[in-house]
């Protein structure tokens, strides 16, 4: 995912005192509206601080915030912990909802959601004599493949060959070019560590090219976009390829949610509902945690064993220690799952049968269910 090592560091960060302030906002597309951002964010920070009984403020951050003025239309994430010195500012690939949270850790749910919704992917444009490949966020980093034999305008016209011979030779050259292009695309995807690819070209050529793609590459193709490669401008392709990736992710989300909800209904290594999911997280039994991205739930964390509990618990049922209230127990669950090398998938609202959370388990329910 984007910012993998940065993200790993954030997930591992834990600061008992003082608190960490996490702020997310989006820079307006219209620069004239930027002056409205500061009061809005300040209001959210005051609320979050009051909520957690903290004195943390935006005081020293106004300049830092103002320096993001040119990031038009982009989301911004900031993490601040005064005494500890933790200070990170990140330009995000898409807008985010305004959020401010105070806690003992950076609040990472919005970052997980952005990473899931906006993965880095490859864009490849192929025609019968060329191929161009680049990462979606770096159109300048383009790799080009050109077949010199095919570029000559009269390549099919060798003197003395029968028409059949000319055609089959031309066909052979084209197939050779497609295979070379496919091999180059595969090398590029591996080098960049990319799992998704959007294929662009003439609509009559793409299916023929797909035939020459190795099977492991075909499964990475998220969709195709019809373009005329002669009028290609890599810098302008992203608005056309992003919706292809968005559709692929929406499909993945729906299938995953439906499968986990149905497995949970028959108790097949999956659970739904907050209580059962927290029990599964506490038992380190979750392989994949599915979260409704629009829902936050107050809860508690045991100061003794670290178990996650529903709001209202005054002492831990397992070790009897005191508990600490948290503004979003789903955030705590997400981090616990990531720390135990599980996966977290944030979903659009409503996919989990009205519930806030579901989990695919690494082990049978009987192992941890009471
Ligand atoms: Zn406990």
CSV table of C-alpha atoms in Angstrom, one decimal, residues 102-249:
chain,number,residue,atom,x,y,z
A,102,UNK,CA,-6.9,12.8,20.8
A,103,UNK,CA,-5.6,9.5,22.1
A,104,UNK,CA,-2.5,7.5,23.1
A,105,UNK,CA,-1.9,6.6,19.5
A,106,UNK,CA,-2.2,8.2,16.1
A,107,UNK,CA,-5.8,7.7,14.8
A,108,UNK,CA,-5.2,5.6,11.7
A,109,UNK,CA,-8.7,4.6,10.4
A,110,UNK,CA,-8.9,7.4,7.8
A,111,UNK,CA,-5.5,6.4,6.6
A,112,UNK,CA,-6.5,2.8,6.3
A,113,UNK,CA,-9.6,3.8,4.3
A,114,UNK,CA,-7.5,6.0,1.9
A,115,UNK,CA,-5.0,3.2,1.4
A,116,UNK,CA,-7.9,0.8,0.6
A,117,UNK,CA,-9.8,3.2,-1.7
A,118,UNK,CA,-6.8,4.6,-3.5
A,119,UNK,CA,-4.2,1.9,-4.0
A,120,UNK,CA,-1.2,2.6,-6.3
A,121,UNK,CA,-1.7,0.9,-9.6
A,122,UNK,CA,-0.1,0.5,-13.0
A,123,UNK,CA,-1.4,2.1,-16.2
A,124,UNK,CA,-0.4,0.4,-19.5
A,125,UNK,CA,-1.2,1.6,-23.0
A,126,UNK,CA,-0.6,-0.9,-25.8
A,127,UNK,CA,-0.8,-0.7,-29.6
A,128,UNK,CA,0.5,-2.9,-32.3
A,129,UNK,CA,4.0,-1.4,-32.2
A,130,UNK,CA,4.4,0.3,-28.8
A,131,UNK,CA,3.6,0.0,-25.1
A,132,UNK,CA,3.9,2.6,-22.4
A,133,UNK,CA,3.6,1.8,-18.7
A,134,UNK,CA,3.7,4.0,-15.6
A,135,UNK,CA,2.5,4.2,-12.0
A,136,UNK,CA,-0.8,6.1,-11.6
A,137,UNK,CA,0.7,8.7,-9.4
A,138,UNK,CA,3.9,9.3,-11.4
A,139,UNK,CA,3.1,9.8,-15.1
A,140,UNK,CA,6.7,11.1,-15.6
A,141,UNK,CA,8.1,7.7,-14.6
A,142,UNK,CA,7.1,6.1,-18.0
A,143,UNK,CA,8.7,3.0,-19.4
A,144,UNK,CA,8.3,2.7,-23.2
A,145,UNK,CA,8.6,-0.4,-25.4
A,146,UNK,CA,8.9,0.2,-29.2
A,147,UNK,CA,9.2,-2.4,-31.8
A,148,UNK,CA,11.4,-0.9,-34.6
A,149,UNK,CA,10.3,-3.5,-37.2
A,150,UNK,CA,6.7,-2.7,-36.7
A,151,UNK,CA,7.1,1.0,-36.7
A,152,UNK,CA,8.1,1.0,-40.4
A,153,UNK,CA,5.0,2.0,-42.3
A,154,UNK,CA,5.5,-0.7,-45.0
A,155,UNK,CA,6.5,-3.5,-42.7
A,156,UNK,CA,3.9,-5.8,-44.2
A,157,UNK,CA,5.0,-5.2,-47.8
A,158,UNK,CA,8.1,-7.3,-48.3
A,159,UNK,CA,8.6,-7.8,-52.0
A,160,UNK,CA,7.9,-11.3,-53.4
A,161,UNK,CA,5.9,-12.7,-50.5
A,162,UNK,CA,2.5,-14.0,-51.1
A,163,UNK,CA,-0.3,-12.1,-49.5
A,164,UNK,CA,-0.8,-14.9,-47.0
A,165,UNK,CA,2.9,-14.9,-46.2
A,166,UNK,CA,2.9,-11.1,-45.6
A,167,UNK,CA,-0.1,-11.3,-43.4
A,168,UNK,CA,1.2,-14.2,-41.3
A,169,UNK,CA,4.6,-12.6,-41.0
A,170,UNK,CA,3.0,-9.3,-39.9
A,171,UNK,CA,0.8,-11.2,-37.5
A,172,UNK,CA,3.9,-13.0,-36.1
A,173,UNK,CA,5.7,-9.7,-35.5
A,174,UNK,CA,2.7,-8.3,-33.8
A,175,UNK,CA,2.4,-11.2,-31.5
A,176,UNK,CA,6.1,-11.0,-30.7
A,177,UNK,CA,5.7,-7.3,-29.8
A,178,UNK,CA,2.7,-8.1,-27.6
A,179,UNK,CA,4.7,-10.8,-25.7
A,180,UNK,CA,7.6,-8.4,-25.3
A,181,UNK,CA,5.2,-5.7,-24.0
A,182,UNK,CA,3.6,-8.2,-21.7
A,183,UNK,CA,7.0,-9.2,-20.3
A,184,UNK,CA,7.9,-5.6,-19.8
A,185,UNK,CA,4.6,-4.8,-18.0
A,186,UNK,CA,5.1,-7.8,-15.7
A,187,UNK,CA,8.7,-6.6,-14.8
A,188,UNK,CA,7.4,-3.1,-14.1
A,189,UNK,CA,4.6,-4.4,-11.9
A,190,UNK,CA,7.0,-6.5,-9.9
A,191,UNK,CA,9.6,-3.8,-9.6
A,192,UNK,CA,7.0,-1.3,-8.3
A,193,UNK,CA,5.2,-3.9,-6.1
A,194,UNK,CA,1.8,-3.2,-7.8
A,195,UNK,CA,-1.1,-5.6,-7.8
A,196,UNK,CA,-3.6,-3.7,-10.0
A,197,UNK,CA,-3.3,-2.7,-13.6
A,198,UNK,CA,-5.6,-0.7,-16.0
A,199,UNK,CA,-5.1,-1.6,-19.7
A,200,UNK,CA,-5.6,1.1,-22.3
A,201,UNK,CA,-5.7,1.0,-26.1
A,202,UNK,CA,-7.9,0.5,-29.2
A,203,UNK,CA,-10.9,-1.6,-28.2
A,204,UNK,CA,-10.2,-4.0,-31.1
A,205,UNK,CA,-6.6,-4.6,-29.9
A,206,UNK,CA,-7.0,-5.0,-26.1
A,207,UNK,CA,-8.6,-8.5,-26.3
A,208,UNK,CA,-5.9,-9.8,-28.7
A,209,UNK,CA,-3.2,-8.4,-26.3
A,210,UNK,CA,-4.9,-9.9,-23.3
A,211,UNK,CA,-4.4,-13.4,-24.9
A,212,UNK,CA,-0.7,-12.8,-24.8
A,213,UNK,CA,-0.6,-11.8,-21.1
A,214,UNK,CA,0.6,-14.5,-18.7
A,215,UNK,CA,-2.2,-15.8,-16.5
A,216,UNK,CA,-0.8,-14.3,-13.3
A,217,UNK,CA,-0.9,-10.9,-15.0
A,218,UNK,CA,-4.4,-11.3,-16.4
A,219,UNK,CA,-5.8,-11.5,-12.9
A,220,UNK,CA,-4.2,-8.1,-12.1
A,221,UNK,CA,-6.0,-6.4,-14.9
A,222,UNK,CA,-8.8,-4.4,-13.1
A,223,UNK,CA,-10.4,-3.2,-16.3
A,224,UNK,CA,-9.8,-1.5,-19.7
A,225,UNK,CA,-10.1,2.0,-21.1
A,226,UNK,CA,-10.5,2.6,-24.8
A,227,UNK,CA,-8.0,5.2,-26.0
A,228,UNK,CA,-6.3,6.1,-29.2
A,229,UNK,CA,-2.6,5.8,-28.3
A,230,UNK,CA,-1.7,8.4,-30.9
A,231,UNK,CA,-3.4,11.1,-28.9
A,232,UNK,CA,-2.1,9.8,-25.6
A,233,UNK,CA,-1.1,12.1,-22.8
A,234,UNK,CA,-0.1,10.2,-19.7
A,235,UNK,CA,-0.7,13.2,-17.4
A,236,UNK,CA,-4.4,13.1,-18.4
A,237,UNK,CA,-5.1,9.4,-18.1
A,238,UNK,CA,-5.7,9.2,-14.3
A,239,UNK,CA,-9.2,10.7,-14.3
A,240,UNK,CA,-10.2,8.0,-16.8
A,241,UNK,CA,-8.5,5.0,-15.0
A,242,UNK,CA,-9.4,5.9,-11.4
A,243,UNK,CA,-13.1,4.9,-11.9
A,244,UNK,CA,-12.0,1.5,-13.2
A,245,UNK,CA,-10.0,0.9,-10.0
A,246,UNK,CA,-12.9,2.2,-7.9
A,247,UNK,CA,-15.3,-0.2,-9.6
A,248,UNK,CA,-12.9,-3.1,-9.0
A,249,UNK,CA,-12.6,-2.2,-5.3
